[in-house]
Short mmCIF file of C-alpha atoms in Angstrom, two decimals:
data_model
loop_
_atom_site.label_atom_id
_atom_site.label_comp_id
_atom_site.label_asym_id
_atom_site.label_seq_id
_atom_site.Cartn_x
_atom_site.Cartn_y
_atom_site.Cartn_z
CA MET A 1 0.00 0.00 0.00
CA ARG A 2 1.63 3.23 -1.20
CA CYS A 3 1.27 6.01 1.39
CA THR A 4 2.93 8.87 3.20
CA LEU A 5 3.71 9.18 6.89
CA GLY A 6 2.97 12.41 8.76
CA VAL A 7 4.09 13.03 12.35
CA ASP A 8 3.48 16.13 14.46
CA VAL A 9 4.97 16.87 17.88
CA GLY A 10 2.44 18.92 19.87
CA THR A 11 2.33 20.46 23.31
CA SER A 12 0.55 17.52 24.94
CA SER A 13 1.08 14.69 22.48
CA THR A 14 2.80 13.46 19.34
CA LYS A 15 0.49 12.19 16.60
CA GLY A 16 1.19 10.20 13.47
CA VAL A 17 -0.84 9.06 10.47
CA LEU A 18 -0.37 6.86 7.43
CA VAL A 19 -2.28 8.35 4.50
CA THR A 20 -2.95 6.95 1.02
CA ALA A 21 -2.53 8.90 -2.22
CA ASP A 22 -6.21 9.96 -2.14
CA GLY A 23 -6.05 11.23 1.46
CA THR A 24 -7.55 8.21 3.23
CA ILE A 25 -6.13 7.66 6.70
CA LEU A 26 -5.00 4.04 7.00
CA ALA A 27 -3.89 4.20 10.62
CA SER A 28 -3.07 6.68 13.34
CA ALA A 29 -1.08 6.60 16.56
CA THR A 30 -0.56 8.94 19.49
CA ARG A 31 1.93 9.33 22.32
CA THR A 32 0.95 11.65 25.16
CA HIS A 33 3.53 13.64 27.09
CA ASP A 34 3.80 16.44 29.58
CA VAL A 35 5.75 19.66 29.44
CA SER A 36 7.83 20.74 32.42
CA ARG A 37 7.07 23.95 34.32
CA PRO A 38 10.02 24.19 36.74
CA ARG A 39 9.28 27.83 37.59
CA THR A 40 6.46 30.29 37.04
CA GLY A 41 6.67 31.40 33.42
CA TRP A 42 8.95 28.53 32.35
CA VAL A 43 7.62 25.87 29.95
CA GLU A 44 10.12 23.39 28.57
CA MET A 45 10.54 19.83 27.37
CA ASP A 46 13.27 17.25 26.86
CA GLY A 47 13.82 17.31 23.10
CA ARG A 48 14.97 13.69 23.08
CA VAL A 49 11.37 12.69 23.76
CA TRP A 50 10.39 14.00 20.32
CA TRP A 51 12.58 11.47 18.55
CA ASP A 52 11.68 8.64 20.90
CA GLU A 53 7.98 9.23 20.26
CA PHE A 54 8.52 9.48 16.50
CA VAL A 55 10.27 6.10 16.51
CA GLY A 56 7.50 4.49 18.56
CA ILE A 57 4.77 5.91 16.31
CA ALA A 58 6.53 4.90 13.09
CA ARG A 59 6.97 1.33 14.28
CA GLU A 60 3.37 1.12 15.54
CA LEU A 61 1.95 2.36 12.23
CA LEU A 62 4.13 0.07 10.14
CA SER A 63 3.04 -2.83 12.32
CA ALA A 64 -0.62 -1.88 11.89
CA VAL A 65 -0.37 -1.66 8.08
CA LYS A 66 1.86 -4.59 7.12
CA ASP A 67 1.97 -3.78 3.41
CA ALA A 68 2.64 -0.05 3.85
CA GLU A 69 5.13 1.38 1.37
CA ILE A 70 6.07 4.81 2.69
CA LEU A 71 6.85 7.09 -0.24
CA ALA A 72 7.81 10.11 1.88
CA VAL A 73 7.80 11.35 5.46
CA GLY A 74 6.25 14.60 6.67
CA VAL A 75 7.31 16.23 9.94
CA SER A 76 5.78 19.04 11.97
CA GLY A 77 5.88 20.36 15.50
CA MET A 78 4.99 23.04 18.02
CA GLY A 79 6.92 26.25 17.85
CA PRO A 80 8.78 28.41 17.80
CA CYS A 81 10.89 26.37 20.21
CA VAL A 82 14.56 26.75 21.07
CA LEU A 83 16.39 23.43 21.37
CA LEU A 84 20.14 23.98 21.49
CA ALA A 85 22.42 21.01 20.85
CA ASP A 86 26.14 20.40 20.85
CA ASP A 87 28.47 19.14 18.09
CA ASP A 88 27.17 15.60 18.63
CA ASP A 89 23.53 16.73 18.42
CA GLU A 90 22.99 16.16 22.11
CA PRO A 91 20.70 18.76 23.72
CA VAL A 92 22.59 21.03 26.09
CA ARG A 93 19.39 21.72 28.07
CA PRO A 94 15.64 21.13 27.71
CA ALA A 95 13.92 22.87 24.81
CA ILE A 96 12.37 26.24 25.67
CA LEU A 97 8.86 26.29 24.23
CA TYR A 98 6.99 28.94 22.31
CA GLY A 99 5.15 32.02 23.65
CA VAL A 100 3.77 30.24 26.72
CA ASP A 101 7.33 30.37 28.12
CA THR A 102 7.86 33.93 29.34
CA ARG A 103 11.30 33.70 30.99
CA ALA A 104 13.13 36.00 28.55
CA ALA A 105 11.47 39.31 29.56
CA ALA A 106 14.81 40.90 30.49
CA GLN A 107 16.38 39.85 27.19
CA ILE A 108 13.40 41.24 25.25
CA GLU A 109 13.83 44.56 27.00
CA ARG A 110 17.60 44.64 26.48
CA MET A 111 17.52 43.63 22.81
CA THR A 112 14.77 46.13 22.06
CA ALA A 113 16.84 48.88 23.68
CA GLU A 114 20.01 47.82 21.85
CA LEU A 115 18.49 47.40 18.39
CA GLY A 116 15.49 49.75 18.45
CA GLY A 117 11.89 48.63 18.28
CA SER A 118 11.20 50.12 14.85
CA GLU A 119 14.34 48.54 13.38
CA ILE A 120 13.41 45.15 14.82
CA THR A 121 9.98 45.45 13.21
CA ARG A 122 11.48 46.56 9.89
CA ILE A 123 13.92 43.65 9.70
CA GLY A 124 12.06 40.89 11.51
CA GLY A 125 8.44 41.91 11.01
CA SER A 126 7.35 41.87 14.65
CA VAL A 127 8.18 43.46 17.96
CA LEU A 128 9.91 41.14 20.40
CA THR A 129 7.54 39.19 22.66
CA SER A 130 7.56 35.90 24.52
CA GLN A 131 6.89 34.24 21.14
CA ALA A 132 10.22 35.32 19.67
CA GLY A 133 13.05 32.80 19.56
CA GLY A 134 15.94 35.27 19.61
CA PRO A 135 15.51 36.44 23.23
CA LYS A 136 15.27 32.82 24.38
CA ILE A 137 18.62 32.07 22.76
CA ALA A 138 20.01 35.16 24.52
CA TRP A 139 18.52 33.96 27.81
CA VAL A 140 20.54 30.73 27.63
CA ALA A 141 23.69 32.73 26.89
CA ASP A 142 23.02 35.06 29.83
CA GLU A 143 21.68 32.65 32.44
CA GLU A 144 23.24 29.25 31.69
CA PRO A 145 26.82 29.81 30.53
CA ASP A 146 27.75 26.14 30.88
CA ALA A 147 24.96 25.06 28.54
CA TRP A 148 25.72 27.94 26.17
CA ALA A 149 29.39 26.99 25.98
CA GLY A 150 28.47 23.69 24.35
CA ALA A 151 25.65 24.93 22.11
CA ARG A 152 26.38 24.65 18.38
CA ARG A 153 23.06 24.03 16.63
CA LEU A 154 19.47 25.29 16.84
CA PHE A 155 16.50 22.99 16.37
CA MET A 156 12.72 22.96 16.57
CA PRO A 157 10.68 19.74 16.69
CA ALA A 158 10.29 19.38 12.91
CA SER A 159 13.92 20.19 12.17
CA TRP A 160 15.06 17.88 15.00
CA LEU A 161 13.16 14.98 13.42
CA ALA A 162 14.53 15.84 9.97
CA ARG A 163 18.05 15.89 11.41
CA ARG A 164 17.67 12.51 13.10
CA LEU A 165 16.11 10.96 10.00
CA THR A 166 18.37 12.40 7.30
CA GLY A 167 21.37 14.14 8.86
CA ALA A 168 20.29 17.45 7.28
CA TYR A 169 20.65 20.60 9.36
CA VAL A 170 17.85 22.72 7.95
CA LEU A 171 15.06 24.98 9.19
CA ASP A 172 12.07 26.16 7.20
CA HIS A 173 11.57 29.86 6.47
CA GLN A 174 8.37 30.09 8.49
CA SER A 175 10.01 28.76 11.64
CA ALA A 176 13.11 30.88 11.02
CA SER A 177 10.99 34.02 10.80
CA GLN A 178 9.90 33.36 14.39
CA VAL A 179 13.50 33.33 15.60
CA SER A 180 13.04 37.10 15.66
CA PRO A 181 15.01 39.33 15.33
CA LEU A 182 17.59 37.07 13.66
CA TYR A 183 15.70 36.60 10.36
CA ASP A 184 15.24 39.20 7.62
CA ILE A 185 11.63 38.74 6.56
CA GLU A 186 11.67 40.78 3.36
CA ASN A 187 14.84 39.14 2.01
CA GLU A 188 14.00 35.69 3.44
CA ARG A 189 17.40 34.97 4.97
CA TRP A 190 19.21 35.09 8.28
CA TYR A 191 20.14 38.64 9.25
CA GLU A 192 23.89 38.24 9.69
CA PRO A 193 24.67 41.26 11.93
CA TRP A 194 22.15 40.26 14.57
CA TRP A 195 22.83 36.53 14.28
CA LYS A 196 26.49 37.18 15.02
CA GLN A 197 25.59 39.49 17.89
CA TYR A 198 23.20 37.15 19.70
CA ALA A 199 23.84 33.64 18.36
CA GLY A 200 27.40 33.84 17.15
CA THR A 201 28.52 30.41 18.36
CA ILE A 202 25.52 28.68 16.78
CA GLU A 203 25.84 27.34 13.26
CA GLU A 204 23.11 28.81 11.03
CA PRO A 205 20.67 26.17 9.78
CA ALA A 206 20.23 26.06 6.03
CA LEU A 207 16.87 27.52 4.99
CA ALA A 208 14.17 25.80 2.93
CA TRP A 209 10.39 25.88 2.51
CA ALA A 210 8.15 23.57 4.49
CA GLY A 211 7.39 21.20 1.62
CA ASP A 212 10.95 21.01 0.29
CA ILE A 213 12.75 17.70 0.66
CA ALA A 214 15.36 18.00 3.43
CA GLY A 215 17.04 14.68 2.65
CA GLU A 216 16.54 10.93 2.70
CA VAL A 217 16.25 8.46 5.55
CA THR A 218 19.71 7.18 6.44
CA ASP A 219 20.62 3.54 7.01
CA ALA A 220 21.00 4.25 10.75
CA ALA A 221 17.59 5.94 11.00
CA SER A 222 16.02 3.13 8.97
CA ALA A 223 17.30 0.52 11.42
CA ILE A 224 15.74 2.43 14.31
CA THR A 225 12.39 3.42 12.76
CA GLY A 226 11.66 0.67 10.25
CA ILE A 227 11.25 3.24 7.46
CA ALA A 228 13.15 2.24 4.32
CA ALA A 229 16.51 3.91 3.76
CA GLY A 230 16.35 6.46 0.96
CA THR A 231 12.79 7.58 1.76
CA PRO A 232 12.47 11.36 1.21
CA VAL A 233 11.75 13.53 4.26
CA ILE A 234 10.38 17.06 3.94
CA THR A 235 11.72 20.03 5.89
CA GLY A 236 8.41 20.56 7.72
CA THR A 237 7.32 23.54 9.78
CA ILE A 238 5.46 24.68 12.91
CA ASP A 239 2.24 22.80 13.66
CA ALA A 240 -0.19 25.71 13.26
CA TRP A 241 1.03 26.28 9.71
CA THR A 242 0.91 22.57 8.91
CA GLU A 243 -2.64 22.50 10.27
CA ALA A 244 -3.51 25.33 7.91
CA VAL A 245 -2.20 23.19 5.06
CA SER A 246 -4.26 20.22 6.28
CA VAL A 247 -7.50 22.14 5.71
CA GLY A 248 -6.49 24.23 2.73
CA ALA A 249 -6.44 27.48 4.72
CA HIS A 250 -3.22 28.85 3.29
CA GLU A 251 -4.40 30.96 0.36
CA ALA A 252 -4.52 34.77 0.38
CA GLY A 253 -7.47 35.92 2.51
CA ASP A 254 -7.71 32.68 4.51
CA LEU A 255 -7.76 32.64 8.31
CA MET A 256 -7.18 29.38 10.15
CA LEU A 257 -8.46 28.89 13.70
CA MET A 258 -6.66 26.04 15.46
CA TYR A 259 -8.55 24.65 18.45
CA GLY A 260 -6.17 22.89 20.80
CA THR A 261 -4.36 23.17 24.12
CA THR A 262 -3.78 26.74 22.99
CA MET A 263 -5.72 28.60 20.31
CA PHE A 264 -3.83 29.76 17.26
CA MET A 265 -4.82 31.96 14.32
CA VAL A 266 -2.99 32.36 11.01
CA PHE A 267 -4.03 34.85 8.33
CA THR A 268 -2.36 34.56 4.92
CA SER A 269 -1.56 37.29 2.41
CA ALA A 270 0.25 36.95 -0.91
CA VAL A 271 3.16 39.34 -1.28
CA ALA A 272 3.66 38.10 -4.84
CA THR A 273 0.49 39.96 -5.86
CA GLY A 274 1.79 43.24 -4.48
CA GLU A 275 0.09 43.16 -1.10
CA GLU A 276 2.17 44.76 1.64
CA THR A 277 3.59 42.66 4.43
CA LEU A 278 1.23 43.46 7.29
CA ARG A 279 2.77 44.63 10.53
CA THR A 280 1.24 45.49 13.89
CA PRO A 281 2.89 45.45 17.33
CA SER A 282 -0.02 43.41 18.69
CA MET A 283 0.44 40.38 16.40
CA TRP A 284 3.21 38.32 14.80
CA THR A 285 4.30 38.94 11.22
CA THR A 286 5.96 35.86 9.75
CA ALA A 287 6.98 34.23 6.52
CA GLY A 288 4.40 31.82 5.17
CA ALA A 289 4.69 28.08 4.76
CA PHE A 290 5.14 28.62 1.01
CA ALA A 291 7.23 31.00 -1.06
CA GLY A 292 5.46 34.26 -1.89
CA THR A 293 3.23 34.31 1.20
CA ARG A 294 3.28 36.17 4.49
CA ASN A 295 1.24 35.61 7.62
CA LEU A 296 -0.22 37.69 10.39
CA ALA A 297 -0.58 35.31 13.30
CA GLY A 298 -1.80 35.30 16.87
CA GLY A 299 -2.40 32.90 19.70
CA LEU A 300 -4.10 32.49 23.04
CA SER A 301 -1.91 30.97 25.74
CA THR A 302 -4.78 28.84 27.05
CA SER A 303 -7.90 27.42 25.43
CA GLY A 304 -8.13 23.64 25.71
CA ALA A 305 -5.72 23.90 28.65
CA LEU A 306 -8.30 26.02 30.45
CA THR A 307 -11.19 23.64 29.88
CA ALA A 308 -8.96 20.72 30.93
CA TRP A 309 -8.11 22.60 34.13
CA LEU A 310 -11.80 23.01 34.93
CA LYS A 311 -12.47 19.35 34.16
CA ASP A 312 -9.73 18.24 36.53
CA LEU A 313 -10.69 20.77 39.18
CA THR A 314 -14.33 19.66 39.25
CA GLY A 315 -13.66 15.94 38.81
CA THR A 316 -16.21 15.86 35.98
CA ASP A 317 -15.92 14.50 32.45
CA TYR A 318 -16.28 16.62 29.33
CA PRO A 319 -19.71 15.32 28.21
CA GLN A 320 -21.23 16.25 31.56
CA LEU A 321 -19.60 19.67 31.59
CA LEU A 322 -20.71 20.35 28.02
CA ALA A 323 -24.28 19.37 28.85
CA GLU A 324 -24.26 21.69 31.86
CA ALA A 325 -22.73 24.51 29.77
CA VAL A 326 -25.57 24.15 27.26
CA ASP A 327 -28.05 24.48 30.13
CA SER A 328 -26.21 27.55 31.39
CA GLY A 329 -26.87 29.35 28.11
CA PRO A 330 -25.30 32.39 26.39
CA GLY A 331 -23.71 34.79 28.83
CA ALA A 332 -23.05 32.09 31.46
CA ASN A 333 -25.64 33.59 33.80
CA GLY A 334 -23.61 36.75 34.25
CA ILE A 335 -20.09 35.33 34.67
CA LEU A 336 -17.24 36.89 32.69
CA LEU A 337 -13.88 35.13 32.59
CA LEU A 338 -10.48 36.33 31.37
CA PRO A 339 -8.60 33.27 30.02
CA TYR A 340 -5.11 34.52 30.85
CA PHE A 341 -4.20 31.63 33.17
CA ALA A 342 -0.72 31.33 31.60
CA GLY A 343 -0.23 34.99 30.75
CA GLU A 344 -1.39 36.02 27.30
CA ARG A 345 0.17 36.22 23.91
CA THR A 346 -1.80 38.22 21.34
CA PRO A 347 -3.12 40.82 21.11
CA ILE A 348 -2.28 42.11 24.61
CA GLN A 349 1.25 40.60 24.70
CA ASP A 350 1.19 40.46 28.50
CA PRO A 351 3.10 37.62 30.21
CA ASP A 352 1.94 38.96 33.59
CA ALA A 353 -1.75 38.73 32.74
CA ARG A 354 -3.61 36.20 34.87
CA GLY A 355 -7.01 34.54 34.88
CA VAL A 356 -9.92 36.51 36.31
CA ILE A 357 -13.44 35.24 37.02
CA ALA A 358 -15.87 38.11 37.55
CA GLY A 359 -19.48 38.13 38.64
CA LEU A 360 -19.51 34.95 40.75
CA THR A 361 -22.35 34.36 43.20
CA LEU A 362 -23.30 31.43 45.41
CA GLU A 363 -25.93 30.49 42.85
CA HIS A 364 -23.48 29.86 40.03
CA THR A 365 -22.69 26.28 38.95
CA ARG A 366 -19.78 24.48 37.37
CA GLY A 367 -21.77 24.55 34.12
CA ASP A 368 -21.77 28.35 34.28
CA LEU A 369 -18.01 28.30 34.83
CA TYR A 370 -17.45 25.97 31.91
CA ARG A 371 -19.67 28.06 29.66
CA ALA A 372 -17.78 31.20 30.74
CA ALA A 373 -14.48 29.49 29.87
CA LEU A 374 -15.71 28.65 26.36
CA GLU A 375 -16.95 32.20 25.92
CA ALA A 376 -13.65 33.58 27.22
CA THR A 377 -11.65 31.80 24.52
CA ALA A 378 -14.14 33.01 21.94
CA LEU A 379 -13.79 36.58 23.20
CA GLY A 380 -10.01 36.16 22.92
CA VAL A 381 -10.43 35.03 19.30
CA ARG A 382 -12.61 38.07 18.60
CA HIS A 383 -9.98 40.36 20.13
CA ASN A 384 -7.38 38.90 17.78
CA VAL A 385 -9.58 39.03 14.69
CA GLU A 386 -10.51 42.66 15.27
CA THR A 387 -6.83 43.52 15.77
CA MET A 388 -5.89 41.76 12.51
CA ARG A 389 -8.58 43.62 10.60
CA ALA A 390 -7.45 46.94 12.07
CA ALA A 391 -3.96 46.14 10.73
CA GLY A 392 -5.36 45.67 7.23
CA ALA A 393 -6.07 41.94 7.07
CA ASP A 394 -8.77 41.23 4.46
CA ILE A 395 -10.20 38.07 6.02
CA ARG A 396 -12.37 36.40 3.39
CA ARG A 397 -12.57 32.79 4.59
CA ILE A 398 -12.26 31.11 7.98
CA VAL A 399 -11.46 27.44 8.50
CA ALA A 400 -11.51 25.67 11.86
CA VAL A 401 -9.17 22.79 12.68
CA GLY A 402 -7.87 20.84 15.67
CA GLY A 403 -9.20 18.55 18.35
CA GLY A 404 -11.54 21.18 19.78
CA THR A 405 -13.64 21.13 16.60
CA GLN A 406 -15.10 17.83 17.76
CA GLY A 407 -17.16 19.76 20.29
CA GLN A 408 -20.08 21.41 18.50
CA LEU A 409 -20.80 23.80 21.38
CA TRP A 410 -17.34 25.35 21.34
CA LEU A 411 -17.52 25.95 17.60
CA GLN A 412 -20.95 27.55 17.91
CA VAL A 413 -19.87 29.77 20.81
CA VAL A 414 -16.91 31.07 18.79
CA SER A 415 -19.13 31.86 15.80
CA ASP A 416 -21.74 33.54 18.01
CA VAL A 417 -19.20 35.66 19.90
CA THR A 418 -17.17 36.69 16.83
CA GLY A 419 -19.95 36.87 14.27
CA LEU A 420 -17.82 34.70 11.96
CA VAL A 421 -18.88 31.87 9.68
CA GLN A 422 -16.52 28.92 10.13
CA GLU A 423 -15.90 26.10 7.68
CA VAL A 424 -15.04 22.76 9.27
CA PRO A 425 -13.35 20.15 7.07
CA GLU A 426 -14.06 16.45 7.02
CA THR A 427 -10.73 15.58 8.66
CA THR A 428 -9.63 17.66 11.64
CA ILE A 429 -6.88 15.42 12.95
CA GLY A 430 -4.55 18.35 12.35
CA ALA A 431 -0.90 18.90 11.61
CA SER A 432 0.12 15.26 11.16
CA TYR A 433 -2.36 15.05 8.26
CA GLY A 434 -0.99 18.28 6.79
CA ALA A 435 2.54 16.91 7.08
CA ALA A 436 1.49 13.76 5.21
CA PHE A 437 -0.06 15.95 2.48
CA LEU A 438 3.12 18.02 2.12
CA ALA A 439 5.11 14.80 1.87
CA ALA A 440 2.78 13.46 -0.84
CA THR A 441 3.07 16.73 -2.77
CA ALA A 442 6.86 16.70 -2.53
CA VAL A 443 7.22 13.34 -4.30
CA ALA A 444 4.34 13.64 -6.78
CA ASN A 445 5.06 13.85 -10.50
CA PRO A 446 4.69 17.36 -11.96
CA GLY A 447 1.05 18.02 -12.75
CA GLU A 448 -0.09 15.13 -10.55
CA GLU A 449 0.17 16.84 -7.15
CA PRO A 450 -2.71 16.05 -4.78
CA LEU A 451 -5.33 18.70 -4.01
CA ILE A 452 -6.22 19.29 -0.37
CA THR A 453 -9.80 20.09 -1.42
CA GLU A 454 -10.07 16.50 -2.64
CA TRP A 455 -8.18 15.03 0.31
CA ASN A 456 -10.16 16.99 2.87
CA PRO A 457 -13.44 18.60 1.70
CA ILE A 458 -15.50 20.91 3.91
CA ALA A 459 -17.97 18.87 5.97
CA GLN A 460 -19.98 21.54 7.78
CA THR A 461 -20.43 25.27 8.10
CA ILE A 462 -21.02 26.97 11.45
CA ARG A 463 -23.04 30.19 11.25
CA PRO A 464 -23.48 32.73 14.06
CA ASP A 465 -26.83 33.24 15.74
CA ALA A 466 -27.70 36.84 14.82
CA GLY A 467 -30.00 37.06 17.82
CA LEU A 468 -26.99 36.92 20.16
CA ARG A 469 -25.08 39.76 18.52
CA ASP A 470 -26.07 42.48 21.01
CA LEU A 471 -25.34 40.24 24.01
CA TYR A 472 -21.85 39.40 22.83
CA ASP A 473 -21.06 42.94 21.68
CA THR A 474 -21.77 44.03 25.24
CA LEU A 475 -19.80 41.14 26.71
CA PHE A 476 -16.80 41.90 24.49
CA ASP A 477 -16.76 45.50 25.65
CA ARG A 478 -16.80 44.31 29.27
CA TYR A 479 -14.07 41.76 28.48
CA VAL A 480 -11.69 44.45 27.24
CA ARG A 481 -12.53 46.80 30.12
CA LEU A 482 -12.16 44.03 32.72
CA TYR A 483 -8.59 43.37 31.58
CA GLU A 484 -7.65 47.04 31.66
CA GLY A 485 -9.33 47.60 35.01
CA SER A 486 -7.83 44.58 36.75
CA LYS A 487 -4.35 44.80 35.20
CA PRO A 488 -2.62 46.78 38.00
CA VAL A 489 -3.71 44.37 40.73
CA VAL A 490 -3.14 41.30 38.55
CA HIS A 491 0.41 42.41 37.75
CA GLU A 492 1.12 42.75 41.48
CA LEU A 493 -0.20 39.22 42.00
CA ALA A 494 1.99 37.89 39.17
CA ALA A 495 5.04 39.50 40.77
CA ALA A 496 4.14 37.95 44.11
CA GLN A 497 3.84 34.54 42.44
CA ARG A 498 7.44 34.94 41.31
CA GLY A 499 8.48 35.75 44.86
CA GLU A 500 9.17 39.39 44.11
CA ALA A 501 8.57 42.08 46.73
CA VAL A 502 5.57 44.20 45.79
#
């Protein structure tokens, strides 16, 4: 059976799929894992786990489909992450994860002062925030000199898998553009002056596009994984962008909403048609997954993580909580929740933001709380969408993807709160499917490349309830004002959580 293998390393699990030439999923496998939070604001993971889980998934899938002939391998992973390794490709410390890790605040401040905020935006596309990879590299240099002394290479999950499979040291342009400010977004290359200044001892990865072939599976990797030596492996990219590929939401005017542990949004514009690269200090400007595209992206630090927290806190399963949230109804009986339980990324860019639950009374139920949590993530999405549009994003189509799309209530709440129509594709397994598609495209004969619209057609359309517009307009106004009004006290609490004198 001729097929492609797609594997994605996510925040809470690694997923893999075997997919036929027409997009049919033959088998899937998952390995769950935990991230480490050794201090407030730190989120990291042992990068060696990524390879171990890839190997286990590959062997499980090959065992499940005995006659599988893997034509190509697709890789993907969370990001931007900073995994520094030595000359022998051994990690010198755990990988520092994307914007949920907020440890590099001092480096962000110092680099912005040294380079100038406007110059950083001109070269790299975005102001420096907790999402940027450059300050995290600088943090290791400043705070862990022993680890820094041995660091020679920079990896993210996809590039780490490509390295272990093929020996290639390569990073895709999209991921590289999030190692801000070390990448020149307009010229699509590393920005040498700043790379030398902040990452001088690190060898620059070669740059390629997500669907380009990085190399072929080596004999050594074949013996470990069971994948035939010589099998092509694509370069891959960050999971949110691979998810956009998996549902065809990567054309100019498309916005992808990724429902997962965190919520992510990617809007695509085509610079090849003369559209300007959009920039706003509230969002992230990046290279696209494909040549000739740019993205304006944003993300909530918690979404599925928040609902999981409530599930664990109440000792209740999701079906029961969802049923109770339906009974609660729009507006959650007067509860308003700020979802900033792990700080917040866009559009407020505030690592010291914290969760707030306002309006509680003794009459409120766990169903009200769960409903308020769903509405809070939807309000966060609306805040991002309105910020994108204010920056000039012409959003013409919205596609939902990710595990959270399995819950009809969450989808409907997001459409009701935002006023957006969402298209939901037939397959929402996510980035691993997109990685398999990119792999299939990479090895297809010219003119015979697969079409994602045939692999993964739209299955349903979610439309907002116009009757709820006034309610959610009012709630959104209160949401924004609640953050601004509570920010001084919340920032004091965040400092106290770090053990700082307030």
